[in-house]
CSV table of C-alpha atoms and ligand atoms in Angstrom, one decimal:
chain,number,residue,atom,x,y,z
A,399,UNK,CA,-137.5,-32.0,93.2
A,400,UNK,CA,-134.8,-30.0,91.5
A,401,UNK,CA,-133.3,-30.1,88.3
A,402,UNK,CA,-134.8,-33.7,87.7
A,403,UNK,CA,-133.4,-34.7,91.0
A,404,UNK,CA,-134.7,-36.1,94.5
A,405,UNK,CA,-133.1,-36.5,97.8
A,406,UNK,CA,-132.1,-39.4,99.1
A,407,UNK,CA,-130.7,-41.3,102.5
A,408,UNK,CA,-127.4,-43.7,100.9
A,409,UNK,CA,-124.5,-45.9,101.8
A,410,UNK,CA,-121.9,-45.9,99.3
A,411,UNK,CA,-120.3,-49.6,100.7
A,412,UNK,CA,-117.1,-48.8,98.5
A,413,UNK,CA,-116.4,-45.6,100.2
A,414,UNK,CA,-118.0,-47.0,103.0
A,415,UNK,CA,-120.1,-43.6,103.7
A,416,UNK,CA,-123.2,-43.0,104.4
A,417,UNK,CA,-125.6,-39.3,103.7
A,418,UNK,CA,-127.8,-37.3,101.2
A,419,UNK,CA,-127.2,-37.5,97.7
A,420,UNK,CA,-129.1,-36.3,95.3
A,421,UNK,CA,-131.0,-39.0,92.9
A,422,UNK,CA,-132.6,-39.1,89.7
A,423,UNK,CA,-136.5,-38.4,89.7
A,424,UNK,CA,-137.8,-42.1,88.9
A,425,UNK,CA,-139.8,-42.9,86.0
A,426,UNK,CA,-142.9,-44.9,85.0
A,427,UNK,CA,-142.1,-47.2,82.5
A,428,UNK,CA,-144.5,-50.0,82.1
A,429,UNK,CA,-148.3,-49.3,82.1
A,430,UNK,CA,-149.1,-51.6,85.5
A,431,UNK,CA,-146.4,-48.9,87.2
A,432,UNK,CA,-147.3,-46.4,89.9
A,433,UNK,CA,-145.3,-43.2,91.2
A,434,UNK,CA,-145.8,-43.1,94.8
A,435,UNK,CA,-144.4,-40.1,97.1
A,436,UNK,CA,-142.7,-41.4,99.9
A,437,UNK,CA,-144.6,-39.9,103.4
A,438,UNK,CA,-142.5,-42.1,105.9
A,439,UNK,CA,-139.8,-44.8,106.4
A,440,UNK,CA,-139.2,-46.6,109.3
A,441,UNK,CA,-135.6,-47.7,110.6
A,442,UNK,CA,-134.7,-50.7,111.7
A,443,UNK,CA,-131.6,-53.1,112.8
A,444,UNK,CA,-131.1,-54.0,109.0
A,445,UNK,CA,-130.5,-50.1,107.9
A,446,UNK,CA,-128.4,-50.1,110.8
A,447,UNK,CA,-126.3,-53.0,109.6
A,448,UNK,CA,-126.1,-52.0,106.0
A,449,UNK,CA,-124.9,-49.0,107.4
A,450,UNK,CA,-121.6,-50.7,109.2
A,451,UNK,CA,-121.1,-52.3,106.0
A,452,UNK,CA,-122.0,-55.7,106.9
A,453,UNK,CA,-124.1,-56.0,104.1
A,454,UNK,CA,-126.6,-54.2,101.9
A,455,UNK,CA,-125.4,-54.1,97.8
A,456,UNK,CA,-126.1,-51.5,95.3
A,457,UNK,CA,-127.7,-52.2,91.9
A,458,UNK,CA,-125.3,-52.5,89.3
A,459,UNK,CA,-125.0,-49.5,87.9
A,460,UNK,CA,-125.2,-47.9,91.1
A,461,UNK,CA,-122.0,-47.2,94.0
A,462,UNK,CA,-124.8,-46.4,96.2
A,463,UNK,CA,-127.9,-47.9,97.3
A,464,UNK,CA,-131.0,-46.0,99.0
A,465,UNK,CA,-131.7,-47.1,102.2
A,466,UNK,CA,-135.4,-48.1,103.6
A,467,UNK,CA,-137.5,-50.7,102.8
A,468,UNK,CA,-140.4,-50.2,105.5
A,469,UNK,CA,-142.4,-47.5,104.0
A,470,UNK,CA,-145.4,-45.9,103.3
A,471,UNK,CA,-146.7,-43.5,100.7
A,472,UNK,CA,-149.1,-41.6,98.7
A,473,UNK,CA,-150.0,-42.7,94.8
A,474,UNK,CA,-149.8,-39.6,92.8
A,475,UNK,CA,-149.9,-41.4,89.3
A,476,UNK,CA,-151.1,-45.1,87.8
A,477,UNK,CA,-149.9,-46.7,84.7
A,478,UNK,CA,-153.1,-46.6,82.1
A,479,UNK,CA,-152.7,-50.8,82.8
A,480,UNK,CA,-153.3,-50.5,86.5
A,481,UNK,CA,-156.6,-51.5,88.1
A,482,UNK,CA,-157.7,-50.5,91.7
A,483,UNK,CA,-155.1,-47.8,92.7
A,484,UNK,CA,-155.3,-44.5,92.5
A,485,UNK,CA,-154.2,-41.0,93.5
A,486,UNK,CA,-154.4,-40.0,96.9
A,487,UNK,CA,-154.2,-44.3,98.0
A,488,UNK,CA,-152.0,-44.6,100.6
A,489,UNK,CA,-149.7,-47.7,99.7
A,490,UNK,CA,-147.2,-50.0,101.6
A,491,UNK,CA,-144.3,-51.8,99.3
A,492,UNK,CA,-143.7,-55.0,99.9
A,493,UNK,CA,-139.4,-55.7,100.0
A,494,UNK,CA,-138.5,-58.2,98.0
A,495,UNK,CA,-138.4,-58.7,94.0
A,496,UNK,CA,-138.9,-61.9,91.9
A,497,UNK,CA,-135.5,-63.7,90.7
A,498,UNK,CA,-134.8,-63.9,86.8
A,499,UNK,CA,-134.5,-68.1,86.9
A,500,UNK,CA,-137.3,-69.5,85.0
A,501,UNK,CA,-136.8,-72.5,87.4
A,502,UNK,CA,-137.2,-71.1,90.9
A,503,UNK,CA,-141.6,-72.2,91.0
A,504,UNK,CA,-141.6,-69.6,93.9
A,505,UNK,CA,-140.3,-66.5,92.0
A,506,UNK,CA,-142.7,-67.5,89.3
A,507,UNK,CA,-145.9,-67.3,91.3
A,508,UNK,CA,-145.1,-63.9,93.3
A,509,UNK,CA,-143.9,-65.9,96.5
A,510,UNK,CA,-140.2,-65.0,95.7
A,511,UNK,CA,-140.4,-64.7,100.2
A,512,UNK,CA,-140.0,-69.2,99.2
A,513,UNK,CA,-137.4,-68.0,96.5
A,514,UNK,CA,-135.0,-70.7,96.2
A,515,UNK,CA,-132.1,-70.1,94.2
A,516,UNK,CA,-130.9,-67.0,96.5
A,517,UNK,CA,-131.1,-64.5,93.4
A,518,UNK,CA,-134.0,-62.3,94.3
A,519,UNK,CA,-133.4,-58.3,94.7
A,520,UNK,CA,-134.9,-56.5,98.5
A,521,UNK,CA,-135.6,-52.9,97.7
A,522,UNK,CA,-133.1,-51.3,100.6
A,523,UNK,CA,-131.2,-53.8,100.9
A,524,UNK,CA,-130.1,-55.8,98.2
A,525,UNK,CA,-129.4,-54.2,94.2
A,526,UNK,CA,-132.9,-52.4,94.4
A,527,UNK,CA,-132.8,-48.8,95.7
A,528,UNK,CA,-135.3,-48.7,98.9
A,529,UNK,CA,-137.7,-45.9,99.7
A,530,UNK,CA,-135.7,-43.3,101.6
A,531,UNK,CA,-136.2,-40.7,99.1
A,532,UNK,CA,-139.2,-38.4,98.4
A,533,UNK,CA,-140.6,-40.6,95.1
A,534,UNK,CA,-140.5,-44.2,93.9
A,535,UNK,CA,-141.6,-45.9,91.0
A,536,UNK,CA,-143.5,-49.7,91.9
A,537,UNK,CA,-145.2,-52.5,89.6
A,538,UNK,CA,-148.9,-52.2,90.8
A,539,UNK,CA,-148.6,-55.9,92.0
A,540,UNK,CA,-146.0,-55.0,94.7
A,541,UNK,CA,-148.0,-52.0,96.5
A,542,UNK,CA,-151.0,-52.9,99.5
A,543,UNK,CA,-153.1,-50.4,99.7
A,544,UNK,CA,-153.9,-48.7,103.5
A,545,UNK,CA,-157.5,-47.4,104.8
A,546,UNK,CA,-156.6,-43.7,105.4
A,547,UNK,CA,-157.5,-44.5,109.1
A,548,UNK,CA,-154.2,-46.1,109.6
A,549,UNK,CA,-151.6,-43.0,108.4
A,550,UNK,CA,-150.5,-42.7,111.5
A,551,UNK,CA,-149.3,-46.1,112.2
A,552,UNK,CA,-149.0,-47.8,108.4
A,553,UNK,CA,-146.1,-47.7,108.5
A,554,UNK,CA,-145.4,-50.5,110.7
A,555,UNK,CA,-147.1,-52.6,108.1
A,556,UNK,CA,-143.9,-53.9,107.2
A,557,UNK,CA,-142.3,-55.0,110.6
A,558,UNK,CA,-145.8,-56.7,111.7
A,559,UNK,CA,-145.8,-59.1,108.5
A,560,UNK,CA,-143.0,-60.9,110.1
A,561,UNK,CA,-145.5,-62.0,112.6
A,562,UNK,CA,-148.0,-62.6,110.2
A,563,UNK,CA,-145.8,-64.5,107.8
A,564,UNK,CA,-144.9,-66.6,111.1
A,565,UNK,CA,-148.3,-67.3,112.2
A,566,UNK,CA,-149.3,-68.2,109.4
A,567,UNK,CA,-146.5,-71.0,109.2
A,568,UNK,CA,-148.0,-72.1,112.7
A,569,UNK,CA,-151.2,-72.5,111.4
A,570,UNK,CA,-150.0,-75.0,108.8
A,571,UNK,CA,-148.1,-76.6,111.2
A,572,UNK,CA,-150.1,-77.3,113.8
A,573,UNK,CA,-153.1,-78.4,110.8
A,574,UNK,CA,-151.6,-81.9,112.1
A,575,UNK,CA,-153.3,-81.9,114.9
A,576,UNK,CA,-157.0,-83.1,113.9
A,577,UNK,CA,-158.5,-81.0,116.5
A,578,UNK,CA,-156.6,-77.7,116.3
A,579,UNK,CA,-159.2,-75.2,116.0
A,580,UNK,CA,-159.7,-73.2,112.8
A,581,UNK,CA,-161.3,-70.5,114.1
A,582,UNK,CA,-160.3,-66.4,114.4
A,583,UNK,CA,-158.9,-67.4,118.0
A,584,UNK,CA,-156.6,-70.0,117.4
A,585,UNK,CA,-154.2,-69.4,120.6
A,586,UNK,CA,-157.4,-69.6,123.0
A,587,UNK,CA,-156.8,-71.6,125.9
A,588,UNK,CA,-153.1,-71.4,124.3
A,589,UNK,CA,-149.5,-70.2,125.8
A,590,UNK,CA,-147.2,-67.9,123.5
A,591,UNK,CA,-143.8,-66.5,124.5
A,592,UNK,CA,-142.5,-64.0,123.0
A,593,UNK,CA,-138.5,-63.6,122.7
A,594,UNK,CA,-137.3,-59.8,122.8
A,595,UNK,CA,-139.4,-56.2,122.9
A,596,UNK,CA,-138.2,-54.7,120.0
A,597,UNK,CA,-140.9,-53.5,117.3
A,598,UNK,CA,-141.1,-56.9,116.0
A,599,UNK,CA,-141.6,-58.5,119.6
A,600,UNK,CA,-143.8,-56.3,120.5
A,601,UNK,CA,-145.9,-56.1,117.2
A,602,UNK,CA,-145.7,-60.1,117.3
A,603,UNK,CA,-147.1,-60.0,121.4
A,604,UNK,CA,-150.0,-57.8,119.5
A,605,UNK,CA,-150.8,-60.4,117.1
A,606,UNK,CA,-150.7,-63.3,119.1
A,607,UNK,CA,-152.8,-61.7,121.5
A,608,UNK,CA,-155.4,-60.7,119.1
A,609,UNK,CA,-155.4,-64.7,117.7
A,610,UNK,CA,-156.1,-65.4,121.7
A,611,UNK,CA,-152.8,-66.9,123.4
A,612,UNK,CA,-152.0,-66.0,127.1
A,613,UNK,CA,-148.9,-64.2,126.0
A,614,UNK,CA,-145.6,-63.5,127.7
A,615,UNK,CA,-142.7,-61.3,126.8
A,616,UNK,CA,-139.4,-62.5,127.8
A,617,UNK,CA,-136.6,-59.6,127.0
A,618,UNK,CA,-133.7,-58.1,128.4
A,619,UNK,CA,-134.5,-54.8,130.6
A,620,UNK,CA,-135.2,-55.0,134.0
A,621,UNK,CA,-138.4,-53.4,134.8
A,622,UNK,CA,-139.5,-50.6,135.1
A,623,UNK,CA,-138.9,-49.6,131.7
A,624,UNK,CA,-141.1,-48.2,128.6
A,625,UNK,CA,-141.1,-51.1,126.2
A,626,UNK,CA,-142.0,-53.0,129.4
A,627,UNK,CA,-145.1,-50.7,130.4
A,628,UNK,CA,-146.4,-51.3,126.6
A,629,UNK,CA,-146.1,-54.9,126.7
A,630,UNK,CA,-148.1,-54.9,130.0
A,631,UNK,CA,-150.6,-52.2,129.0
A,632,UNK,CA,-151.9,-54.4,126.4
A,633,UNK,CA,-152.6,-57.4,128.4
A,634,UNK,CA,-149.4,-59.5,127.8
A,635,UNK,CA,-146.8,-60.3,131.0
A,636,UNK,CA,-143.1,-58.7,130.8
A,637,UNK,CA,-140.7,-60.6,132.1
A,638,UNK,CA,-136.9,-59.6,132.8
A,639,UNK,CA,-134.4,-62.0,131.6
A,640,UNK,CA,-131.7,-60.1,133.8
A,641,UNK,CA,-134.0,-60.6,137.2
A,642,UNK,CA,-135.9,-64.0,136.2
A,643,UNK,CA,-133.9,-66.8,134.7
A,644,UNK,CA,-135.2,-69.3,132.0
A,645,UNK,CA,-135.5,-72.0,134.9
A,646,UNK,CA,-137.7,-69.9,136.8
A,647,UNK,CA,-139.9,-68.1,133.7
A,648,UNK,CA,-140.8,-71.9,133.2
A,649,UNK,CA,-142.3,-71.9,136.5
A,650,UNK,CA,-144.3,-69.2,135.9
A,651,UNK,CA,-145.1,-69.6,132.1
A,652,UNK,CA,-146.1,-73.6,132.7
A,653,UNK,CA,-147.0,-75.3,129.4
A,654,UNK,CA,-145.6,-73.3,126.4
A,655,UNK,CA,-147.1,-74.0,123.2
A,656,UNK,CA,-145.6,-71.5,121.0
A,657,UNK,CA,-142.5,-69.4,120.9
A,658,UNK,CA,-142.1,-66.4,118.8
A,659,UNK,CA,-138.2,-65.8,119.2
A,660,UNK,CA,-137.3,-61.7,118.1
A,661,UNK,CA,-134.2,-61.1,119.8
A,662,UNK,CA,-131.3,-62.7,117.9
A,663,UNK,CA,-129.0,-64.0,120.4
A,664,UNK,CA,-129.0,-67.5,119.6
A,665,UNK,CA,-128.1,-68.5,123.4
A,666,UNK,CA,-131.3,-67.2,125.0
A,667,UNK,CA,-132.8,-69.1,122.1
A,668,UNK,CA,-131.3,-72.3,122.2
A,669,UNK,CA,-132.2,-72.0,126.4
A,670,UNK,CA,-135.8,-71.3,125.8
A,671,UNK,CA,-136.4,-73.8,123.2
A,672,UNK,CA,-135.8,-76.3,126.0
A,673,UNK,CA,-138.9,-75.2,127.5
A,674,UNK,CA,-140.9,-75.4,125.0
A,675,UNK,CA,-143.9,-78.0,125.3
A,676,UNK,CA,-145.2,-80.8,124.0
A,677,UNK,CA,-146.3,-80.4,120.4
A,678,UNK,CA,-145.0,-76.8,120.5
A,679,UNK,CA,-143.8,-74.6,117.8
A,680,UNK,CA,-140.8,-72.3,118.4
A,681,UNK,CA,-140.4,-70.0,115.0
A,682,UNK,CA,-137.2,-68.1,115.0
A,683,UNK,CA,-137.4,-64.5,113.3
A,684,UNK,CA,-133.8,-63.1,115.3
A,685,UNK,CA,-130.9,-62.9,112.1
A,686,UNK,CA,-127.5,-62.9,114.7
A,687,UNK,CA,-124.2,-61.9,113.0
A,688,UNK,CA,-121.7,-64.4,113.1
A,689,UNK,CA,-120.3,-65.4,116.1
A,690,UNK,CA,-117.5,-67.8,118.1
A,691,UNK,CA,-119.5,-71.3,118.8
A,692,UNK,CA,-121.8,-72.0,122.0
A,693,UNK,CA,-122.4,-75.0,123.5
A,694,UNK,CA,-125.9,-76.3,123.6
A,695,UNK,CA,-127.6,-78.9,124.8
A,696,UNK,CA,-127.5,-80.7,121.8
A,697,UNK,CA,-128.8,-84.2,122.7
A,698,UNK,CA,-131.4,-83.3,125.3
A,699,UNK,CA,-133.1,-80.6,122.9
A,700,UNK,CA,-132.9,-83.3,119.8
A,701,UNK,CA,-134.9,-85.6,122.5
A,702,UNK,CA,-137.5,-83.5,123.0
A,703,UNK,CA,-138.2,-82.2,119.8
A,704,UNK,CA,-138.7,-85.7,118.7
A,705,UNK,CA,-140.5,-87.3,121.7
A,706,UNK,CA,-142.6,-83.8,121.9
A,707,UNK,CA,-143.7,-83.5,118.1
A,708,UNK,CA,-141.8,-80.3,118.2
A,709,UNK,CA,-141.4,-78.2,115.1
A,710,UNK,CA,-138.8,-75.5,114.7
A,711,UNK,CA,-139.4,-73.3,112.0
A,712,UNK,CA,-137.1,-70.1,110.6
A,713,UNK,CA,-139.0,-67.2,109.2
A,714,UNK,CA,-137.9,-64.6,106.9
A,715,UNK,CA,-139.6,-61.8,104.4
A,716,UNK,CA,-143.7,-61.7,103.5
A,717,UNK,CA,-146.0,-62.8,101.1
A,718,UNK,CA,-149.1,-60.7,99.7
A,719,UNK,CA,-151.4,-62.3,102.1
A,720,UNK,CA,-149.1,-61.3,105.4
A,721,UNK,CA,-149.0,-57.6,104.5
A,722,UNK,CA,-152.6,-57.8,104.2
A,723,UNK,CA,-153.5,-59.5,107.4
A,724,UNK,CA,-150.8,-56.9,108.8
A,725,UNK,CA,-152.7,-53.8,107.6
A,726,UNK,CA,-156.2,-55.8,109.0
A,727,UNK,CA,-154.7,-56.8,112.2
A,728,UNK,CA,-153.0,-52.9,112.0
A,729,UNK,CA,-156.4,-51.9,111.9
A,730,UNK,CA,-157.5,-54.0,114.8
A,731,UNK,CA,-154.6,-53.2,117.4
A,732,UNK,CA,-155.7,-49.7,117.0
A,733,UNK,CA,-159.3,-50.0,118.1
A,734,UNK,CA,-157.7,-52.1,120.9
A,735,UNK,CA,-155.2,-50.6,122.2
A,736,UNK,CA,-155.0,-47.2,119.6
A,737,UNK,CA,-152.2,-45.6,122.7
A,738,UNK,CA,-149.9,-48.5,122.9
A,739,UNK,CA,-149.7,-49.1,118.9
A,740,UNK,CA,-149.0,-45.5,118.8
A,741,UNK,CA,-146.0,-45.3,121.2
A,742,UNK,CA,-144.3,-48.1,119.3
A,743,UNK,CA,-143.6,-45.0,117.0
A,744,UNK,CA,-140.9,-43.8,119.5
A,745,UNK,CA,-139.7,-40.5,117.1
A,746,UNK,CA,-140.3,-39.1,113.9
A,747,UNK,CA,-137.4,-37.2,112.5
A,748,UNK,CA,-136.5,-35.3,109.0
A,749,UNK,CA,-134.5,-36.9,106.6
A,750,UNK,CA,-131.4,-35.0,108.0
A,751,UNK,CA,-131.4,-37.1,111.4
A,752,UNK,CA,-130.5,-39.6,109.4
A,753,UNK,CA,-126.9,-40.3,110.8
A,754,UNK,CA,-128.3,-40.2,114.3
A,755,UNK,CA,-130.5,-42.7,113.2
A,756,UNK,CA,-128.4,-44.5,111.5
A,757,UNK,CA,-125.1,-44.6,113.2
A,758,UNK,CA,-125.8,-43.7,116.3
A,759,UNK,CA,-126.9,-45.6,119.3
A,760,UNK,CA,-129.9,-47.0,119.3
A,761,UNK,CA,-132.7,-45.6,120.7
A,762,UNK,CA,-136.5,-46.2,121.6
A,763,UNK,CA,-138.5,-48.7,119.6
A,764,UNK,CA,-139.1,-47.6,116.2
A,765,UNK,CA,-137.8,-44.6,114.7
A,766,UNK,CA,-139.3,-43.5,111.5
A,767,UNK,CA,-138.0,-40.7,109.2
A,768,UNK,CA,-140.7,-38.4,107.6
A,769,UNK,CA,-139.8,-37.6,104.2
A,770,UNK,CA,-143.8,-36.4,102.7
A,771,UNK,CA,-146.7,-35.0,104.6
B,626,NAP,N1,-137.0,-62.7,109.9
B,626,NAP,C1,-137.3,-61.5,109.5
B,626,NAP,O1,-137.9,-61.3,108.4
B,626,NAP,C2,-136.9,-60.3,110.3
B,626,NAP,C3,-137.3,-59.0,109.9
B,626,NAP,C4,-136.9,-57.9,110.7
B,626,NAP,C5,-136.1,-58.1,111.8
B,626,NAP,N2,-135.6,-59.4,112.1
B,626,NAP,C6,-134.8,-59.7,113.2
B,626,NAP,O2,-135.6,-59.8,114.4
B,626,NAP,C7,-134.9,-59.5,115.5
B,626,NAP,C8,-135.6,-58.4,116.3
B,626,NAP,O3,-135.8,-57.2,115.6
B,626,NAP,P1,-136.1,-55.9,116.3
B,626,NAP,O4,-136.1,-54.8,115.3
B,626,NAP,O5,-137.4,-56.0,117.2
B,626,NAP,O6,-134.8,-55.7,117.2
B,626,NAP,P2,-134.4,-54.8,118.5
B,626,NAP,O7,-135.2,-53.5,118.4
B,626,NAP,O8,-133.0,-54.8,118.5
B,626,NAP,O9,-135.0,-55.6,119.7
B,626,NAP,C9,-134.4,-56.7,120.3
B,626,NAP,C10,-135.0,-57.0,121.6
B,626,NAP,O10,-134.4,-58.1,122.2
B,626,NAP,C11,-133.9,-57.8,123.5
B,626,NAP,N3,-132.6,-58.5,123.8
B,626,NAP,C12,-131.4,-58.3,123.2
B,626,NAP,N4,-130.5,-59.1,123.7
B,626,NAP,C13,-131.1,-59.8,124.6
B,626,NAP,C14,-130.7,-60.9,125.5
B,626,NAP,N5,-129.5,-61.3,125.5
B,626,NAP,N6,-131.7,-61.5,126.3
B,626,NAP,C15,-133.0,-61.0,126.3
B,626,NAP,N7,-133.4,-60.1,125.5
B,626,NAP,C16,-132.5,-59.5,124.6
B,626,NAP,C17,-133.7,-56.3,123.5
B,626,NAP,O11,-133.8,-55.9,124.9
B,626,NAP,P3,-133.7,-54.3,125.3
B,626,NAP,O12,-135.1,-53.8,125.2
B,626,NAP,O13,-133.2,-54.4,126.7
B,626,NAP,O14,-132.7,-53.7,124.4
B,626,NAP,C18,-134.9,-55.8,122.7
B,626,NAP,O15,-136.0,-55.7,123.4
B,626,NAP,C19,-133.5,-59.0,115.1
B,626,NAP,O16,-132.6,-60.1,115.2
B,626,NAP,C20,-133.7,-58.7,113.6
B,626,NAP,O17,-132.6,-58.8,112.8
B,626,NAP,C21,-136.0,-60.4,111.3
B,627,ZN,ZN1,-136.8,-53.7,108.7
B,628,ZN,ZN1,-136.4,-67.2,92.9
């Protein structure tokens, strides 16, 4: 730090650029706040997006917004008010902030992920500065603290609690049925399909497998490819949507009981919620931009979902308890498979890569920017 100053990855939307800038050094300013230093951030889709304008807003008094809202770091100093953090932790933030509406019950209780009047803040992404940047300031209450075990891979903490926020839905959901079990192995004897091998596919194929599902991954490369060796190197079943249609995956899925959809094209969606089974859940994480109108099968899919007992559910952003079953479940994919979970780290690259990274094509699975050692 120079001068009182950090760097920083930004997009000024106005100007509609994106680069370094230099950024004032944060401060602590209420005693449950912690100064983190900012080891890595992972990229994803949404940096990408915010970084061909289609969204992402700046705080107010800001024409710039830092970038990154995956990250992990190192505590280097606690509040006097903070309890169980302290330097040397390794920390993941959590995104999104609380809104200011005394009315939203949600916001109120730290689940602003159920926020419902819209009005929330994401750190990244929306009129919070993210974490691409050597230092941050957090409230104590937004930080999960990460076993030193799991450096190498924390941060992916972020991306796998959209699978954990998800399952967790399913869980609830399928509570209806008197004898679903309620045991650590709630896929066994269970079918899961996962849309898509992207991080969060593949991170979701991890979880599912871990909770016991026979678990397929239906995405877009012909084999052979990398993402494909992963998903089969772990135990799930890669399947091409450009050599196998959806009429002919059903024939070799057979019942499907769950669908964890992670690509966001609503057409190979819509197409493989049809075979979804009886009393099936299909959760939809994939956020398409906007697009012309498809047709779909309107009527026969509203058919089965009634005469099936199917739920569909949308999920987006985490609660406490999915980071932590993330960084557990982080923990677990490592003894199991401790090659795999590290090769969905595709690159690590310095801070000046970032326009690569950002604006160029996109590349391997997930790309991660090293800001700390
Ligand atoms: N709900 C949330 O909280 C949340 C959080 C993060 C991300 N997301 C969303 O989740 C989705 C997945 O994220 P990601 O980072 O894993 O994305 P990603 O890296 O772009 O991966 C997408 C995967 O889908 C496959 N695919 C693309 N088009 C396809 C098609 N037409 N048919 C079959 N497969 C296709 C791709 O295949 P190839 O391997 O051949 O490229 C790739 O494996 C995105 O829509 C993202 O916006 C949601
Ligand atoms: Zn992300
Ligand atoms: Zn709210």
């Amino acid at each position: 730090m120079k001068n009182g100053t950090m760097r920083a990855v930004g997009v000024f939307p106005r100007r509609r650029e994106v680069g370094l800038l230099a950024h004032a050094a944060p401060r602590m300013q209420s005693p449950t706040d912690v100064r983190i230093r900012t080891l890595e951030v992972g990229i994803c889709g949404t940096d990408r997006e915010i970084c061909s304008f289609a969204y992402g807003t700046p705080p107010t008094d800001s024409e710039y917004l830092i970038l990154g809202h995956e990250a992990l770091g190192e505590v280097v100093e606690v509040g006097p008010g903070v309890q169980g953090l302290k330097p040397g932790d390794l920390v993941v933030p959590s995104v999104r902030r609380p809104c200011p509406h005394h009315g939203c019950s949600p916001c109120r209780v730290d689940r602003q992920d159920f926020c419902f009047t819209g009005d929330f803040t994401e750190r990244g992404i929306k009129m919070t500065h993210g974490f691409m940047t050597e230092y941050f300031v957090e409230e104590d209450k937004h930080l999960n603290t990460v076993p030193q075990e799991l450096r190498d891979v924390a941060v992916l903490v972020e991306p796998l609690t959209v699978a954990e926020k998800a399952l967790a839905q399913v869980w609830q959901v399928q509570n209806r049925l008197p004898w679903h079990a309620r045991s650590a192995e709630r896929g066994a004897g269970k079918t899961a399909v996962v849309l898509g091998a992207g991080p969060v596919g593949i991170l979701g194929a991890m979880a599912l497998l871990v909770n016991g599902f026979k678990t397929y991954v239906y995405s877009r490369s012909p084999e052979p490819n990398p993402k494909a060796d992963l998903v089969n190197s772990i135990g799930a079943k890669y399947v091409s949507a450009q050599t196998v249609s959806v009429k002919e995956f059903a024939g070799i899925v057979g019942t499907v009981d769950l669908v964890y959809e992670a690509i966001g094209v609503a057409s190979v969606g819509f197409e493989v919620l049809k075979i979804l089974g009886l009393n099936g859940v299909f959760v939809f994480t994939g956020i398409p931009p906007h697009k012309p109108a498809i047709p779909i099968e309107a009527d026969t899919l509203m058919r089965d979902m009634v005469l099936k007992n199917q739920v569909i559910v949308g999920t987006v952003n985490a609660d406490r308890p999915a980071f932590e079953g993330a960084i557990r479940d982080l923990g677990i994919f490592k003894q199991r498979w401790p090659r795999a979970l590290s090769a969905v780290i595709s690159g690590r690259y310095p801070m000046e890569a970032h326009r690569e990274l950002l604006l160029g094509k996109a590349t391997g699975i997930k790309n991660v920017i090293t800001i700390g050692q």
